[in-house]
PDB file of C-alpha atoms and ligand atoms in Angstrom:
ATOM      1  CA  MET M   1     194.533 102.015 161.387  1.00 35.00           C
ATOM      2  CA  GLY M   2     192.328 104.813 159.889  1.00 40.00           C
ATOM      3  CA  SER M   3     193.703 106.226 156.637  1.00 42.00           C
ATOM      4  CA  LEU M   4     196.057 103.318 155.857  1.00 40.00           C
ATOM      5  CA  SER M   5     193.195 100.845 156.055  1.00 40.00           C
ATOM      6  CA  VAL M   6     191.034 103.089 153.857  1.00 37.00           C
ATOM      7  CA  ILE M   7     193.839 103.252 151.259  1.00 38.00           C
ATOM      8  CA  HIS M   8     194.186  99.473 151.442  1.00 38.00           C
ATOM      9  CA  GLN M   9     190.449  99.008 150.909  1.00 38.00           C
ATOM     10  CA  VAL M  10     190.419 101.412 147.972  1.00 38.00           C
ATOM     11  CA  LEU M  11     193.342  99.541 146.403  1.00 40.00           C
ATOM     12  CA  VAL M  12     191.750  96.140 146.973  1.00 39.00           C
ATOM     13  CA  GLY M  13     188.491  97.503 145.582  1.00 39.00           C
ATOM     14  CA  SER M  14     190.115  98.779 142.413  1.00 40.00           C
ATOM     15  CA  VAL M  15     192.038  95.523 141.918  1.00 40.00           C
ATOM     16  CA  ARG M  16     188.778  93.610 142.245  1.00 41.00           C
ATOM     17  CA  ARG M  17     187.017  95.915 139.803  1.00 42.00           C
ATOM     18  CA  TYR M  18     189.948  95.597 137.423  1.00 40.00           C
ATOM     19  CA  SER M  19     189.920  91.799 137.582  1.00 41.00           C
ATOM     20  CA  ALA M  20     186.165  91.749 136.962  1.00 42.00           C
ATOM     21  CA  MET M  21     186.725  93.725 133.783  1.00 45.00           C
ATOM     22  CA  ALA M  22     189.927  91.934 132.808  1.00 44.00           C
ATOM     23  CA  ALA M  23     188.245  89.688 130.271  1.00 48.00           C
ATOM     24  CA  ALA M  24     186.718  92.650 128.450  1.00 51.00           C
ATOM     25  CA  GLY M  25     190.075  94.441 128.512  1.00 52.00           C
ATOM     26  CA  LYS M  26     191.840  91.499 126.921  1.00 81.00           C
ATOM     27  CA  GLY M  27     189.790  91.313 123.779  1.00 96.00           C
ATOM     28  CA  LEU M  28     186.439  89.837 124.751  1.00 98.00           C
ATOM     29  CA  LEU M  29     183.406  91.137 122.908  1.00 98.00           C
ATOM     30  CA  PHE M  30     180.253  90.655 124.959  1.00 98.00           C
ATOM     31  CA  ARG M  31     176.590  91.365 124.186  1.00 98.00           C
ATOM     32  CA  GLN M  32     173.512  90.617 126.281  1.00 98.00           C
ATOM     33  CA  LEU M  33     170.406  90.257 124.110  1.00 98.00           C
ATOM     34  CA  PHE M  34     166.775  89.926 125.187  1.00 98.00           C
ATOM     35  CA  GLU M  35     163.694  88.124 123.847  1.00 97.00           C
ATOM     36  CA  PRO M  36     160.681  89.842 125.454  1.00 96.00           C
ATOM     37  CA  VAL M  37     157.921  87.205 125.088  1.00 95.00           C
ATOM     38  CA  SER M  38     159.729  84.555 127.175  1.00 95.00           C
ATOM     39  CA  CYS M  39     161.980  87.122 128.949  1.00 96.00           C
ATOM     40  CA  THR M  40     164.996  85.109 127.800  1.00 98.00           C
ATOM     41  CA  TYR M  41     168.551  86.407 127.702  1.00 98.00           C
ATOM     42  CA  THR M  42     170.818  85.386 124.848  1.00 98.00           C
ATOM     43  CA  TYR M  43     174.542  86.055 125.156  1.00 98.00           C
ATOM     44  CA  LEU M  44     177.064  86.631 122.408  1.00 98.00           C
ATOM     45  CA  LEU M  45     180.743  86.289 123.292  1.00 98.00           C
ATOM     46  CA  ALA M  46     183.611  86.666 120.870  1.00 98.00           C
ATOM     47  CA  ASP M  47     187.379  86.839 120.772  1.00 98.00           C
ATOM     48  CA  THR M  48     188.107  90.150 119.027  1.00 97.00           C
ATOM     49  CA  ALA M  49     191.463  88.867 117.729  1.00 97.00           C
ATOM     50  CA  SER M  50     190.310  85.716 115.945  1.00 98.00           C
ATOM     51  CA  LYS M  51     186.636  86.847 115.617  1.00 98.00           C
ATOM     52  CA  GLU M  52     185.498  83.420 116.824  1.00 98.00           C
ATOM     53  CA  ALA M  53     182.174  83.686 118.650  1.00 98.00           C
ATOM     54  CA  VAL M  54     179.800  81.653 120.771  1.00 98.00           C
ATOM     55  CA  ILE M  55     176.121  82.345 121.316  1.00 98.00           C
ATOM     56  CA  ILE M  56     174.424  81.095 124.487  1.00 98.00           C
ATOM     57  CA  ASP M  57     170.680  80.322 124.609  1.00 98.00           C
ATOM     58  CA  PRO M  58     169.458  81.866 121.356  1.00 98.00           C
ATOM     59  CA  VAL M  59     165.673  81.934 120.845  1.00 98.00           C
ATOM     60  CA  LEU M  60     163.976  80.856 117.591  1.00 97.00           C
ATOM     61  CA  ASP M  61     161.966  84.114 117.339  1.00 97.00           C
ATOM     62  CA  THR M  62     165.120  86.245 117.481  1.00 98.00           C
ATOM     63  CA  ALA M  63     167.454  83.989 115.460  1.00 98.00           C
ATOM     64  CA  ASN M  64     167.436  86.392 112.468  1.00 98.00           C
ATOM     65  CA  ARG M  65     168.320  89.333 114.716  1.00 98.00           C
ATOM     66  CA  ASP M  66     171.186  87.380 116.273  1.00 98.00           C
ATOM     67  CA  ALA M  67     172.528  86.123 112.930  1.00 98.00           C
ATOM     68  CA  LYS M  68     172.491  89.708 111.617  1.00 98.00           C
ATOM     69  CA  LEU M  69     174.412  90.952 114.652  1.00 98.00           C
ATOM     70  CA  VAL M  70     177.038  88.227 114.209  1.00 98.00           C
ATOM     71  CA  LYS M  71     177.382  89.242 110.554  1.00 98.00           C
ATOM     72  CA  ASP M  72     177.372  93.005 111.222  1.00 98.00           C
ATOM     73  CA  LEU M  73     180.158  92.625 113.787  1.00 98.00           C
ATOM     74  CA  GLY M  74     182.218  90.537 111.359  1.00 98.00           C
ATOM     75  CA  LEU M  75     182.243  87.521 113.682  1.00 98.00           C
ATOM     76  CA  LYS M  76     182.716  83.840 112.930  1.00 98.00           C
ATOM     77  CA  MET M  77     180.173  82.044 115.108  1.00 98.00           C
ATOM     78  CA  VAL M  78     181.556  78.605 115.880  1.00 98.00           C
ATOM     79  CA  TYR M  79     179.050  77.341 118.454  1.00 98.00           C
ATOM     80  CA  ALA M  80     175.383  77.870 119.332  1.00 98.00           C
ATOM     81  CA  VAL M  81     175.142  76.610 122.884  1.00 98.00           C
ATOM     82  CA  ASN M  82     172.187  75.813 125.139  1.00 98.00           C
ATOM     83  CA  THR M  83     172.316  75.824 128.924  1.00 98.00           C
ATOM     84  CA  HIS M  84     169.497  73.231 128.938  1.00 97.00           C
ATOM     85  CA  CYS M  85     166.439  71.876 127.134  1.00 97.00           C
ATOM     86  CA  HIS M  86     164.039  74.806 127.636  1.00 95.00           C
ATOM     87  CA  ALA M  87     160.326  74.454 128.419  1.00 95.00           C
ATOM     88  CA  ASP M  88     159.211  78.045 127.878  1.00 94.00           C
ATOM     89  CA  HIS M  89     160.549  78.904 124.417  1.00 94.00           C
ATOM     90  CA  ILE M  90     161.958  77.215 121.349  1.00 95.00           C
ATOM     91  CA  THR M  91     165.734  77.351 121.012  1.00 97.00           C
ATOM     92  CA  GLY M  92     167.264  79.196 118.082  1.00 97.00           C
ATOM     93  CA  THR M  93     170.280  76.893 117.747  1.00 97.00           C
ATOM     94  CA  GLY M  94     168.846  74.876 114.823  1.00 96.00           C
ATOM     95  CA  ALA M  95     167.791  78.032 112.961  1.00 96.00           C
ATOM     96  CA  LEU M  96     171.152  79.733 113.578  1.00 97.00           C
ATOM     97  CA  LYS M  97     173.004  76.711 112.231  1.00 96.00           C
ATOM     98  CA  LYS M  98     171.138  77.210 108.962  1.00 96.00           C
ATOM     99  CA  LEU M  99     171.666  80.989 108.959  1.00 97.00           C
ATOM    100  CA  ILE M 100     175.382  80.680 109.799  1.00 97.00           C
ATOM    101  CA  PRO M 101     176.802  77.720 107.880  1.00 95.00           C
ATOM    102  CA  GLY M 102     179.661  75.939 109.602  1.00 95.00           C
ATOM    103  CA  SER M 103     178.443  76.647 113.140  1.00 97.00           C
ATOM    104  CA  LYS M 104     177.666  73.744 115.452  1.00 97.00           C
ATOM    105  CA  SER M 105     175.010  73.218 118.116  1.00 97.00           C
ATOM    106  CA  VAL M 106     176.056  72.254 121.632  1.00 97.00           C
ATOM    107  CA  ILE M 107     174.063  70.943 124.603  1.00 98.00           C
ATOM    108  CA  SER M 108     174.740  68.664 127.565  1.00 98.00           C
ATOM    109  CA  LYS M 109     174.729  64.908 127.077  1.00 97.00           C
ATOM    110  CA  ASP M 110     172.363  64.640 130.050  1.00 97.00           C
ATOM    111  CA  SER M 111     169.723  66.819 128.333  1.00 96.00           C
ATOM    112  CA  GLY M 112     168.795  63.940 126.024  1.00 95.00           C
ATOM    113  CA  ALA M 113     168.509  66.469 123.181  1.00 96.00           C
ATOM    114  CA  VAL M 114     169.954  66.191 119.691  1.00 95.00           C
ATOM    115  CA  ALA M 115     172.993  68.405 118.944  1.00 96.00           C
ATOM    116  CA  ASP M 116     176.213  68.304 116.945  1.00 96.00           C
ATOM    117  CA  ILE M 117     178.270  68.227 120.123  1.00 97.00           C
ATOM    118  CA  HIS M 118     177.324  66.782 123.502  1.00 98.00           C
ATOM    119  CA  ILE M 119     179.265  68.018 126.496  1.00 98.00           C
ATOM    120  CA  GLN M 120     179.426  67.348 130.219  1.00 97.00           C
ATOM    121  CA  GLU M 121     181.058  68.516 133.452  1.00 98.00           C
ATOM    122  CA  GLY M 122     184.537  69.917 132.864  1.00 98.00           C
ATOM    123  CA  ASP M 123     184.354  70.151 129.068  1.00 98.00           C
ATOM    124  CA  LEU M 124     185.523  73.378 127.455  1.00 98.00           C
ATOM    125  CA  VAL M 125     183.761  75.307 124.700  1.00 98.00           C
ATOM    126  CA  LYS M 126     186.611  77.182 123.005  1.00 98.00           C
ATOM    127  CA  PHE M 127     186.392  80.366 120.936  1.00 98.00           C
ATOM    128  CA  GLY M 128     189.698  81.979 119.980  1.00 98.00           C
ATOM    129  CA  ASN M 129     191.754  82.698 123.106  1.00 97.00           C
ATOM    130  CA  PHE M 130     188.764  82.169 125.396  1.00 98.00           C
ATOM    131  CA  SER M 131     186.847  79.185 126.650  1.00 98.00           C
ATOM    132  CA  LEU M 132     183.721  78.394 128.617  1.00 98.00           C
ATOM    133  CA  GLU M 133     183.971  75.622 131.182  1.00 98.00           C
ATOM    134  CA  ALA M 134     180.834  73.510 131.493  1.00 98.00           C
ATOM    135  CA  ARG M 135     179.735  72.911 135.075  1.00 98.00           C
ATOM    136  CA  SER M 136     176.920  70.463 135.604  1.00 98.00           C
ATOM    137  CA  THR M 137     174.186  72.231 137.628  1.00 98.00           C
ATOM    138  CA  PRO M 138     171.134  69.915 137.523  1.00 98.00           C
ATOM    139  CA  GLY M 139     167.940  70.482 139.483  1.00 98.00           C
ATOM    140  CA  HIS M 140     165.863  72.661 137.118  1.00 98.00           C
ATOM    141  CA  THR M 141     166.445  69.924 134.529  1.00 97.00           C
ATOM    142  CA  ASP M 142     168.846  66.963 134.569  1.00 97.00           C
ATOM    143  CA  GLY M 143     170.951  68.437 131.805  1.00 97.00           C
ATOM    144  CA  CYS M 144     171.463  72.015 133.065  1.00 98.00           C
ATOM    145  CA  LEU M 145     174.946  73.427 132.555  1.00 98.00           C
ATOM    146  CA  THR M 146     176.478  76.625 133.874  1.00 98.00           C
ATOM    147  CA  TYR M 147     179.146  78.037 131.573  1.00 98.00           C
ATOM    148  CA  VAL M 148     182.081  79.722 133.310  1.00 98.00           C
ATOM    149  CA  LEU M 149     184.472  82.014 131.394  1.00 98.00           C
ATOM    150  CA  ASN M 150     188.099  80.853 131.629  1.00 98.00           C
ATOM    151  CA  ASP M 151     189.188  83.730 133.914  1.00 97.00           C
ATOM    152  CA  LYS M 152     186.116  83.195 136.164  1.00 98.00           C
ATOM    153  CA  THR M 153     184.951  86.792 135.804  1.00 97.00           C
ATOM    154  CA  MET M 154     181.625  85.755 134.264  1.00 98.00           C
ATOM    155  CA  ALA M 155     179.314  82.749 134.412  1.00 98.00           C
ATOM    156  CA  PHE M 156     176.128  81.972 132.512  1.00 98.00           C
ATOM    157  CA  THR M 157     173.800  80.130 134.825  1.00 98.00           C
ATOM    158  CA  GLY M 158     170.816  79.340 132.590  1.00 98.00           C
ATOM    159  CA  ASP M 159     167.870  78.673 134.906  1.00 98.00           C
ATOM    160  CA  ALA M 160     169.885  77.124 137.742  1.00 98.00           C
ATOM    161  CA  LEU M 161     170.277  80.567 139.298  1.00 98.00           C
ATOM    162  CA  LEU M 162     168.237  83.672 138.470  1.00 98.00           C
ATOM    163  CA  ILE M 163     168.769  87.135 139.986  1.00 98.00           C
ATOM    164  CA  ARG M 164     167.459  86.777 143.576  1.00 98.00           C
ATOM    165  CA  GLY M 165     165.751  83.522 142.572  1.00 98.00           C
ATOM    166  CA  CYS M 166     166.184  80.267 140.644  1.00 98.00           C
ATOM    167  CA  GLY M 167     164.535  78.175 137.970  1.00 97.00           C
ATOM    168  CA  ARG M 168     161.456  76.072 138.727  1.00 97.00           C
ATOM    169  CA  THR M 169     161.745  72.475 139.874  1.00 97.00           C
ATOM    170  CA  ASP M 170     158.150  71.350 139.273  1.00 95.00           C
ATOM    171  CA  PHE M 171     158.372  70.064 135.692  1.00 93.00           C
ATOM    172  CA  GLN M 172     160.738  68.136 133.394  1.00 93.00           C
ATOM    173  CA  GLN M 173     163.236  66.461 135.775  1.00 94.00           C
ATOM    174  CA  GLY M 174     163.060  69.210 138.387  1.00 97.00           C
ATOM    175  CA  CYS M 175     164.293  68.439 141.905  1.00 98.00           C
ATOM    176  CA  PRO M 176     164.738  71.146 144.557  1.00 98.00           C
ATOM    177  CA  HIS M 177     167.247  69.091 146.598  1.00 98.00           C
ATOM    178  CA  THR M 178     169.457  68.643 143.531  1.00 98.00           C
ATOM    179  CA  LEU M 179     169.185  72.309 142.542  1.00 98.00           C
ATOM    180  CA  TYR M 180     170.101  73.472 146.035  1.00 98.00           C
ATOM    181  CA  HIS M 181     173.337  71.460 146.007  1.00 98.00           C
ATOM    182  CA  SER M 182     174.161  72.398 142.397  1.00 98.00           C
ATOM    183  CA  VAL M 183     173.997  76.126 143.039  1.00 98.00           C
ATOM    184  CA  ARG M 184     175.870  76.008 146.304  1.00 98.00           C
ATOM    185  CA  SER M 185     178.669  73.708 145.109  1.00 98.00           C
ATOM    186  CA  LYS M 186     179.140  74.847 141.500  1.00 98.00           C
ATOM    187  CA  ILE M 187     178.070  78.513 141.416  1.00 98.00           C
ATOM    188  CA  PHE M 188     178.518  79.867 144.947  1.00 98.00           C
ATOM    189  CA  SER M 189     182.055  78.407 144.902  1.00 98.00           C
ATOM    190  CA  LEU M 190     183.077  80.900 142.185  1.00 98.00           C
ATOM    191  CA  PRO M 191     184.852  84.154 143.190  1.00 98.00           C
ATOM    192  CA  GLU M 192     182.594  86.617 145.035  1.00 98.00           C
ATOM    193  CA  ASP M 193     182.959  89.242 142.290  1.00 98.00           C
ATOM    194  CA  CYS M 194     182.258  86.838 139.410  1.00 98.00           C
ATOM    195  CA  PHE M 195     179.401  88.295 137.369  1.00 98.00           C
ATOM    196  CA  LEU M 196     176.429  85.960 136.983  1.00 98.00           C
ATOM    197  CA  TYR M 197     174.263  86.221 133.890  1.00 98.00           C
ATOM    198  CA  PRO M 198     170.921  84.399 134.158  1.00 98.00           C
ATOM    199  CA  GLY M 199     168.812  82.664 131.504  1.00 98.00           C
ATOM    200  CA  HIS M 200     165.833  84.917 132.247  1.00 98.00           C
ATOM    201  CA  ASP M 201     164.765  87.920 134.202  1.00 97.00           C
ATOM    202  CA  TYR M 202     161.188  89.026 134.712  1.00 95.00           C
ATOM    203  CA  THR M 203     161.888  92.262 136.608  1.00 95.00           C
ATOM    204  CA  GLY M 204     164.213  94.150 134.263  1.00 95.00           C
ATOM    205  CA  GLN M 205     167.498  93.254 135.954  1.00 97.00           C
ATOM    206  CA  THR M 206     170.427  92.115 133.846  1.00 98.00           C
ATOM    207  CA  VAL M 207     173.313  90.841 135.967  1.00 98.00           C
ATOM    208  CA  THR M 208     174.331  89.957 139.507  1.00 98.00           C
ATOM    209  CA  THR M 209     177.424  88.630 141.274  1.00 98.00           C
ATOM    210  CA  VAL M 210     178.205  85.555 143.352  1.00 98.00           C
ATOM    211  CA  GLY M 211     178.658  87.690 146.483  1.00 98.00           C
ATOM    212  CA  GLU M 212     175.334  89.450 145.919  1.00 98.00           C
ATOM    213  CA  GLU M 213     173.398  86.205 145.512  1.00 98.00           C
ATOM    214  CA  LYS M 214     175.077  84.521 148.473  1.00 98.00           C
ATOM    215  CA  ARG M 215     173.824  87.440 150.568  1.00 98.00           C
ATOM    216  CA  LEU M 216     170.538  88.394 148.937  1.00 98.00           C
ATOM    217  CA  ASN M 217     169.030  85.472 147.014  1.00 98.00           C
ATOM    218  CA  ASN M 218     165.509  85.043 148.391  1.00 95.00           C
ATOM    219  CA  ARG M 219     165.627  81.258 148.126  1.00 98.00           C
ATOM    220  CA  LEU M 220     169.216  80.076 148.156  1.00 97.00           C
ATOM    221  CA  THR M 221     170.204  81.880 151.350  1.00 97.00           C
ATOM    222  CA  LYS M 222     167.788  79.542 153.209  1.00 98.00           C
ATOM    223  CA  ASN M 223     168.687  76.090 154.534  1.00 98.00           C
ATOM    224  CA  GLU M 224     167.887  73.084 152.351  1.00 98.00           C
ATOM    225  CA  ASP M 225     164.582  72.197 154.073  1.00 98.00           C
ATOM    226  CA  GLU M 226     163.264  75.742 153.806  1.00 98.00           C
ATOM    227  CA  PHE M 227     164.403  75.968 150.179  1.00 98.00           C
ATOM    228  CA  VAL M 228     162.602  72.731 149.281  1.00 98.00           C
ATOM    229  CA  LYS M 229     159.443  73.968 151.019  1.00 98.00           C
ATOM    230  CA  ILE M 230     159.529  77.242 149.044  1.00 98.00           C
ATOM    231  CA  MET M 231     160.072  75.425 145.753  1.00 98.00           C
ATOM    232  CA  ASN M 232     157.301  72.893 146.422  1.00 97.00           C
ATOM    233  CA  ASN M 233     154.798  75.655 147.200  1.00 96.00           C
ATOM    234  CA  LEU M 234     155.282  78.092 144.314  1.00 95.00           C
ATOM    235  CA  ASN M 235     151.979  77.025 142.718  1.00 93.00           C
ATOM    236  CA  LEU M 236     152.899  78.511 139.349  1.00 94.00           C
ATOM    237  CA  PRO M 237     150.908  77.805 136.178  1.00 93.00           C
ATOM    238  CA  ARG M 238     152.285  75.269 133.699  1.00 93.00           C
ATOM    239  CA  PRO M 239     154.523  77.023 131.112  1.00 93.00           C
ATOM    240  CA  ALA M 240     152.272  77.947 128.173  1.00 91.00           C
ATOM    241  CA  GLN M 241     154.665  76.666 125.519  1.00 92.00           C
ATOM    242  CA  ILE M 242     155.887  73.494 127.272  1.00 94.00           C
ATOM    243  CA  ASP M 243     154.093  70.963 125.028  1.00 93.00           C
ATOM    244  CA  VAL M 244     155.512  72.578 121.904  1.00 93.00           C
ATOM    245  CA  ALA M 245     158.857  73.795 123.233  1.00 95.00           C
ATOM    246  CA  VAL M 246     160.226  70.633 124.878  1.00 95.00           C
ATOM    247  CA  PRO M 247     159.705  68.273 121.889  1.00 94.00           C
ATOM    248  CA  ALA M 248     161.140  70.944 119.547  1.00 94.00           C
ATOM    249  CA  ASN M 249     164.109  71.616 121.812  1.00 94.00           C
ATOM    250  CA  LEU M 250     164.957  67.933 121.946  1.00 93.00           C
ATOM    251  CA  LYS M 251     165.697  68.419 118.250  1.00 92.00           C
ATOM    252  CA  CYS M 252     167.624  71.728 118.302  1.00 87.00           C
ATOM    253  CA  GLY M 253     164.402  73.705 117.863  1.00 84.00           C
ATOM    254  CA  ILE M 254     163.784  72.333 114.393  1.00 76.00           C
ATOM    255  CA  GLN M 255     160.144  71.311 114.037  1.00 56.00           C
ATOM    256  CA  ASP M 256     158.981  68.615 111.623  1.00 47.00           C
TER     257      ASP M 256
HETATM  258 FE1   FE R  22     164.327  76.570 131.730  1.00 78.90          FE
END
């Protein structure tokens, strides 16, 4: 057993690591950006061959920064995508559309928000040789989508799943039962080594994996009843920006 099994494990380990990085090795440009007031992550993905790019969850306050980065890197941003209609910050999709002519805004049909393109479960957001598959993961809001990269090495979970936690279920159309089933059926069913990139982090962490969250998530490792109890007893203050952010985000972040 001994040494042969160790060699096998090392080989399996390196294959796994290789597959996790395969997307990057095959011409994917990837940037994780941060907006510190709302602790929001914005993600820029591009196909280095065609230069087509997608931005996920841009924030209004950092739209100029993001547009400059797209320009500096010589990218052609085709889509500005939201994971959901946010309550804690104003989306930058409307502003980016103006800063980058020709780009289109994208959000789920179920969000009820205005956008150039409405998508739902199973739809693909294509950029060059890559695509993001939309998986419907309601529970934080009705219209929450998780975007999964075509080779399943990365997924962008919005607020459905956060590192060791999850988004709140006590405002908008929040429902802890729905969120519990969304995460377990649509996110935990991805490969164990799939990297998960959340919509926010409040502790300075940047990325996790499916395997890590299945083992270590403080809430989603519990059974459904315990999860619902935790979510119904968070007693968090109402998001400061909710009355401004939600109406604005229903219109791509463009205020009248
Ligand atoms: Fe949210």
